[in-house]
Amino acid sequence: SSSVMNISEHLSCPLGFGHYNAVDICILETVVIVLLTFLIIAGNLTVIFVFHCAPLLHHYTTSYFIQTMAYADLFVGVSCLVPTLSLLHYSTGVHESLTCQVFGYVISVLKSVSMACLACISVDRYLAITKPLSYNQLVTPCRLRICITLIWIYSCLIFLPSFFGWGKPGYHGDIFEWCATSWLTNAYFTGFIVCLLYAPAAFVICFTYFHIFKICRQHTKEISDRRARFPNQEGDAAGDTGHSPERRYAMVLFRITSVFYVLWLPYIIYFLLESSRVLENPALSFLTTWLAISNSFCNCVIYSLSNSVFRLGLRRLSETICSSCVCLKDRDARDPKPRKRANSCSI
């Protein structure tokens, strides 16, 4: 209990509703952050291992972006170890401002990478459906690697002005006291981030998925009309598979994108309101921030539930791990290690 009291006295509690329940609030914050940190790291490590062990997943060019998102989300979980350790241990406040700035910058950059990757995935699916014949010439592995490199560079540069005193990069729900009291948001910097990151990514995603589902709907209607006109023609089965796999895969990616924006929309709205000094609520700050960060785990769940190839790779990976464990147990049962005879000294 003394360590918990130290947490409540020396660390800022964003959800503080008074001194009488500060200990309970800090425990709640600690549980939420520790649980999310564990789920994010475990889930994204699983996605990375499955992608390396399932060759069929590499047939999709979007696997480059999915793996990039998985690595970015994994680094988000690793970065969350900083507030986790700060809550679980006593913080002396040494270099707290630098720690806070670096942590906020890293989290913002990683989530910017995820947002940019979702926009690139939507463009990739748009090209796959609108230009199927020239798609392989337009989208090559070399160009994909260059695009991913540019995403990381752009994400690192766009939040760099925060180190020169121009606003906060967007991290709220502050665990560190310096972040909550001394590092304030700036309306101009927030508008800069929205105009160069949030708004373009949202526009690209809305534009591409609108046209993707419009084309797929037209294709389905044409197939239905053809079947109604020529019911005895056997060549329709081949035409039915034209956009059907692409549409199913686009639906998987659309679910990931939708959940991303559903979880991030409260955070972005609060970011705008706090920057304009309209609303400032520590509880909303904490909840919207960690709701947005929880998206790093939701991507794993959605992809594993929606993609059959990913589920097959996950099952094979788990079977391989289980079989290796069984083999080790059988070997230990066949060749038990001899017990060491106790001598008089050990007695």
Coordinates of C-alpha atoms in Angstrom, one line a residue:
S1 CA 0.0 0.0 0.0
S2 CA 2.9 2.4 0.6
S3 CA 4.1 1.9 -3.0
V4 CA 0.6 2.7 -4.2
M5 CA 0.6 5.8 -2.0
N6 CA 3.9 6.9 -3.6
I7 CA 2.4 6.5 -7.0
S8 CA -0.6 8.7 -6.1
E9 CA 1.6 11.3 -4.5
H10 CA 4.4 11.6 -7.0
L11 CA 2.7 10.9 -10.3
S12 CA 0.0 12.8 -12.0
C13 CA -3.3 11.0 -12.1
P14 CA -5.3 12.1 -15.1
L15 CA -8.5 10.7 -13.8
G16 CA -8.3 12.3 -10.4
F17 CA -11.6 13.2 -8.9
G18 CA -10.3 14.3 -5.6
H19 CA -7.8 13.2 -3.0
Y20 CA -10.1 10.6 -1.3
N21 CA -9.9 8.1 -4.2
A22 CA -6.6 9.0 -5.8
V23 CA -5.1 5.6 -4.9
D24 CA -8.0 3.7 -6.6
I25 CA -7.7 5.9 -9.7
C26 CA -4.0 5.3 -10.0
I27 CA -4.5 1.6 -9.6
L28 CA -7.2 1.7 -12.4
E29 CA -4.8 3.6 -14.6
T30 CA -2.0 1.2 -13.9
V31 CA -4.2 -1.8 -14.7
V32 CA -5.5 -0.3 -18.0
I33 CA -2.0 0.6 -19.2
V34 CA -0.3 -2.6 -18.2
L35 CA -3.1 -4.7 -19.8
L36 CA -3.0 -2.7 -23.0
T37 CA 0.8 -2.9 -23.1
F38 CA 0.8 -6.7 -22.8
L39 CA -2.0 -7.2 -25.3
I40 CA -0.4 -4.9 -27.9
I41 CA 3.0 -6.6 -27.7
A42 CA 1.7 -10.2 -27.7
G43 CA -0.9 -9.5 -30.5
N44 CA 1.5 -7.9 -32.9
L45 CA 4.3 -10.4 -32.2
T46 CA 1.8 -13.1 -33.2
V47 CA 0.9 -11.2 -36.4
I48 CA 4.6 -10.8 -37.3
F49 CA 5.4 -14.5 -36.7
V50 CA 2.3 -15.6 -38.7
F51 CA 3.3 -13.4 -41.7
H52 CA 6.8 -14.9 -41.6
C53 CA 5.5 -18.4 -41.4
A54 CA 2.6 -18.2 -43.9
P55 CA 3.9 -17.9 -47.5
L56 CA 0.4 -17.4 -48.9
L57 CA 0.1 -14.0 -47.2
H58 CA 3.0 -12.7 -49.2
H59 CA 1.0 -13.0 -52.4
Y60 CA -0.8 -9.8 -51.4
T61 CA 1.2 -6.6 -52.0
T62 CA -0.7 -5.1 -49.0
S63 CA 1.2 -7.6 -46.8
Y64 CA 4.1 -5.0 -46.9
F65 CA 1.9 -2.4 -45.3
I66 CA 0.2 -4.8 -42.9
Q67 CA 3.6 -5.9 -41.6
T68 CA 4.7 -2.3 -41.3
M69 CA 1.6 -1.5 -39.3
A70 CA 2.3 -4.6 -37.1
Y71 CA 5.9 -3.4 -36.4
A72 CA 4.7 0.2 -35.7
D73 CA 2.0 -1.1 -33.3
L74 CA 4.6 -3.4 -31.7
F75 CA 6.8 -0.4 -31.0
V76 CA 3.7 1.4 -29.6
G77 CA 3.4 -1.4 -27.1
V78 CA 7.1 -1.3 -26.3
S79 CA 6.9 2.5 -25.9
C80 CA 4.0 2.0 -23.5
L81 CA 6.4 0.3 -21.1
V82 CA 7.7 3.8 -20.3
P83 CA 4.4 4.9 -18.5
T84 CA 3.9 1.4 -17.2
L85 CA 7.3 1.4 -15.4
S86 CA 6.6 5.0 -14.3
L87 CA 3.4 3.9 -12.6
L88 CA 4.7 0.7 -11.2
H89 CA 7.8 2.3 -9.7
Y90 CA 8.6 5.5 -7.9
S91 CA 9.5 8.3 -10.3
T92 CA 12.2 10.8 -9.2
G93 CA 11.3 13.4 -11.9
V94 CA 14.9 13.5 -13.3
H95 CA 14.7 14.4 -17.0
E96 CA 10.9 14.1 -16.9
S97 CA 10.4 16.8 -19.5
L98 CA 12.8 15.1 -22.0
T99 CA 11.2 11.7 -21.3
C100 CA 7.7 13.2 -21.8
Q101 CA 8.7 14.9 -25.1
V102 CA 10.4 11.8 -26.5
F103 CA 7.5 9.5 -25.5
G104 CA 4.8 11.8 -27.0
Y105 CA 6.9 12.2 -30.2
V106 CA 7.5 8.4 -30.6
I107 CA 3.8 7.5 -30.0
S108 CA 2.7 10.2 -32.5
V109 CA 5.1 9.1 -35.2
L110 CA 4.1 5.4 -34.8
K111 CA 0.4 6.2 -35.1
S112 CA 1.1 8.4 -38.1
V113 CA 2.8 5.5 -39.7
S114 CA -0.3 3.3 -39.1
M115 CA -2.6 6.0 -40.5
A116 CA -0.4 6.5 -43.6
C117 CA -0.2 2.8 -44.2
L118 CA -4.0 2.5 -44.1
A119 CA -4.2 5.2 -46.7
C120 CA -1.6 3.4 -48.9
I121 CA -3.5 0.1 -48.5
S122 CA -6.7 1.8 -49.8
V123 CA -4.8 3.2 -52.8
D124 CA -3.3 -0.2 -53.5
R125 CA -6.7 -1.9 -53.5
Y126 CA -8.1 0.8 -55.7
L127 CA -5.4 0.2 -58.3
A128 CA -5.9 -3.6 -58.0
I129 CA -9.6 -3.2 -58.9
T130 CA -9.5 -0.3 -61.3
K131 CA -6.3 -1.3 -63.2
P132 CA -6.1 -5.1 -62.9
L133 CA -4.1 -5.6 -66.2
S134 CA -1.4 -3.0 -65.4
Y135 CA -1.4 -3.5 -61.6
N136 CA 1.7 -5.7 -61.5
Q137 CA 3.7 -3.1 -63.5
L138 CA 2.4 -0.2 -61.4
V139 CA 2.9 -1.8 -58.0
T140 CA 6.3 -3.5 -57.6
P141 CA 8.2 -4.6 -54.5
C142 CA 10.8 -1.9 -55.0
R143 CA 8.2 0.8 -55.2
L144 CA 6.5 -0.5 -52.1
R145 CA 9.7 -0.4 -50.1
I146 CA 10.3 3.2 -51.3
C147 CA 6.8 4.1 -50.3
I148 CA 7.2 2.6 -46.8
T149 CA 10.5 4.4 -46.3
L150 CA 8.9 7.7 -47.3
I151 CA 6.1 7.0 -44.8
W152 CA 8.5 6.7 -42.0
I153 CA 10.5 9.8 -43.0
Y154 CA 7.4 11.9 -43.4
S155 CA 6.0 10.8 -40.1
C156 CA 9.2 11.6 -38.3
L157 CA 9.4 15.1 -39.9
I158 CA 5.8 16.2 -39.4
F159 CA 6.0 16.0 -35.6
L160 CA 9.5 17.3 -35.3
P161 CA 8.5 21.0 -34.7
S162 CA 7.1 19.9 -31.3
F163 CA 10.7 19.7 -30.0
F164 CA 11.2 23.4 -30.8
G165 CA 8.4 24.6 -28.6
W166 CA 5.7 24.7 -31.3
G167 CA 2.8 22.8 -29.5
K168 CA 2.3 19.3 -28.4
P169 CA 2.4 16.4 -30.9
G170 CA -1.0 15.2 -29.8
Y171 CA -0.4 12.9 -26.8
H172 CA -2.9 13.3 -24.0
G173 CA -3.9 11.3 -20.9
D174 CA -0.6 12.4 -19.4
I175 CA 1.1 10.1 -17.0
F176 CA 3.9 12.5 -16.3
E177 CA 3.1 15.6 -14.3
W178 CA 5.3 17.8 -16.6
C179 CA 3.2 16.7 -19.6
A180 CA 0.0 17.7 -18.0
T181 CA 1.0 21.0 -16.5
S182 CA 3.8 22.5 -18.6
W183 CA 3.5 21.1 -22.1
L184 CA 0.4 22.6 -23.6
T185 CA -1.2 22.1 -27.0
N186 CA -1.2 24.8 -29.6
A187 CA -4.1 25.5 -32.0
Y188 CA -1.8 26.3 -34.9
F189 CA 0.3 23.2 -34.5
T190 CA -2.9 21.1 -34.2
G191 CA -4.2 22.7 -37.5
F192 CA -0.8 21.9 -39.1
I193 CA -1.1 18.2 -38.1
V194 CA -4.7 18.0 -39.2
C195 CA -4.1 19.6 -42.6
L196 CA -1.0 17.5 -43.4
L197 CA -1.9 14.2 -41.9
Y198 CA -5.4 13.5 -40.6
A199 CA -7.4 15.2 -43.3
P200 CA -5.5 13.9 -46.3
A201 CA -5.4 10.3 -45.0
A202 CA -9.2 10.4 -44.3
F203 CA -10.0 11.9 -47.7
V204 CA -7.9 9.3 -49.6
I205 CA -9.5 6.4 -47.7
C206 CA -13.0 7.7 -48.2
F207 CA -12.4 8.4 -51.9
T208 CA -10.8 5.0 -52.7
Y209 CA -13.2 2.8 -50.7
F210 CA -16.2 4.6 -52.1
H211 CA -15.0 3.8 -55.7
I212 CA -13.9 0.3 -54.7
F213 CA -17.4 -0.7 -53.5
K214 CA -19.1 1.1 -56.3
I215 CA -17.1 -0.8 -58.9
C216 CA -17.7 -4.1 -57.1
R217 CA -21.5 -3.4 -56.8
Q218 CA -21.6 -2.7 -60.6
H219 CA -19.7 -5.9 -61.3
T220 CA -22.1 -7.9 -59.2
K221 CA -25.1 -6.3 -60.9
E222 CA -23.7 -7.1 -64.3
I223 CA -23.2 -10.8 -63.4
S224 CA -26.7 -11.0 -62.0
D225 CA -28.2 -9.5 -65.2
R226 CA -26.1 -11.8 -67.4
R227 CA -27.3 -14.9 -65.4
A228 CA -30.9 -13.7 -65.7
R229 CA -30.5 -13.2 -69.4
F230 CA -28.5 -16.4 -70.1
P231 CA -29.4 -18.9 -67.3
N232 CA -27.9 -21.9 -69.2
Q233 CA -24.5 -20.3 -69.9
E234 CA -21.7 -22.0 -68.0
G235 CA -19.1 -19.3 -68.5
D236 CA -20.6 -17.2 -65.7
A237 CA -18.8 -19.1 -63.0
A238 CA -15.5 -17.9 -64.2
G239 CA -16.7 -14.3 -64.5
D240 CA -18.1 -14.4 -60.9
T241 CA -14.6 -14.8 -59.5
G242 CA -13.3 -11.7 -61.1
H243 CA -13.7 -9.1 -58.3
S244 CA -15.1 -11.4 -55.6
P245 CA -11.7 -12.2 -53.9
E246 CA -10.7 -8.6 -54.3
R247 CA -13.9 -7.4 -52.7
R248 CA -13.6 -9.8 -49.8
Y249 CA -10.0 -8.7 -49.1
A250 CA -11.1 -5.1 -49.5
M251 CA -13.8 -5.7 -46.9
V252 CA -11.2 -7.0 -44.4
L253 CA -9.1 -3.9 -44.9
F254 CA -12.1 -1.7 -44.8
R255 CA -13.0 -3.1 -41.3
I256 CA -9.5 -2.4 -40.1
T257 CA -9.7 1.1 -41.4
S258 CA -13.2 1.7 -39.9
V259 CA -12.2 0.5 -36.5
F260 CA -9.1 2.7 -36.6
Y261 CA -11.1 5.8 -37.2
V262 CA -13.9 4.9 -34.8
L263 CA -11.3 4.5 -32.0
W264 CA -9.3 7.6 -33.1
L265 CA -12.2 10.0 -33.8
P266 CA -12.8 10.8 -30.1
Y267 CA -9.1 11.4 -29.6
I268 CA -8.9 13.7 -32.6
I269 CA -12.0 15.6 -31.6
Y270 CA -10.7 16.1 -28.0
F271 CA -7.3 17.1 -29.5
L272 CA -9.0 19.9 -31.5
L273 CA -11.1 21.1 -28.6
E274 CA -8.3 21.2 -26.1
S275 CA -6.0 23.0 -28.5
S276 CA -8.6 25.7 -29.0
R277 CA -9.1 25.9 -25.2
V278 CA -12.8 24.9 -25.5
L279 CA -12.6 21.8 -23.4
E280 CA -10.0 20.5 -20.9
N281 CA -11.0 17.4 -18.9
P282 CA -8.3 15.0 -17.5
A283 CA -10.7 12.1 -17.5
L284 CA -11.6 12.5 -21.2
S285 CA -8.0 13.1 -22.0
F286 CA -7.0 9.8 -20.5
L287 CA -9.9 7.8 -21.9
T288 CA -9.6 9.1 -25.5
T289 CA -5.8 8.6 -25.5
W290 CA -5.8 5.0 -24.4
L291 CA -8.9 4.2 -26.5
A292 CA -6.9 5.3 -29.5
I293 CA -3.8 3.4 -28.4
S294 CA -5.9 0.2 -28.0
N295 CA -6.3 0.2 -31.8
S296 CA -2.8 -1.2 -31.9
F297 CA -4.3 -4.5 -30.5
C298 CA -7.6 -4.3 -32.4
N299 CA -5.8 -4.6 -35.8
C300 CA -4.6 -8.1 -34.8
V301 CA -8.0 -9.2 -33.7
I302 CA -9.8 -8.0 -36.9
Y303 CA -7.2 -9.4 -39.2
S304 CA -7.2 -12.8 -37.5
L305 CA -11.0 -13.1 -37.5
S306 CA -11.5 -11.8 -41.0
N307 CA -8.8 -13.3 -43.1
S308 CA -8.9 -17.1 -43.8
V309 CA -5.3 -17.3 -44.9
F310 CA -4.1 -15.6 -41.8
R311 CA -6.2 -18.0 -39.6
L312 CA -4.7 -20.9 -41.5
G313 CA -1.2 -19.6 -40.8
L314 CA -2.0 -19.0 -37.2
R315 CA -3.3 -22.5 -36.8
R316 CA -0.2 -24.0 -38.4
L317 CA 2.0 -21.9 -36.2
S318 CA 0.2 -23.0 -33.1
E319 CA 0.3 -26.6 -34.2
T320 CA 4.0 -26.4 -34.8
I321 CA 4.6 -24.9 -31.3
C322 CA 2.4 -27.5 -29.7
S323 CA 4.0 -30.4 -31.5
S324 CA 7.5 -29.1 -30.6
C325 CA 6.4 -28.9 -26.9
V326 CA 5.0 -32.5 -27.1
C327 CA 8.2 -33.8 -28.7
L328 CA 10.2 -32.2 -25.8
K329 CA 8.0 -33.8 -23.2
D330 CA 8.2 -37.2 -24.9
R331 CA 12.0 -37.0 -25.1
D332 CA 12.2 -36.1 -21.5
A333 CA 9.9 -39.1 -20.7
R334 CA 12.1 -41.5 -22.7
D335 CA 15.4 -40.2 -21.5
P336 CA 14.9 -39.0 -17.9
K337 CA 17.8 -37.1 -16.4
P338 CA 19.5 -39.1 -13.6
R339 CA 19.1 -37.7 -10.1
K340 CA 22.2 -36.5 -8.4
R341 CA 23.1 -38.6 -5.4
A342 CA 23.2 -36.5 -2.2
N343 CA 26.4 -36.8 -0.3
S344 CA 27.1 -36.2 3.3
C345 CA 28.2 -32.6 2.7
S346 CA 25.0 -31.7 0.9
I347 CA 23.0 -33.4 3.7

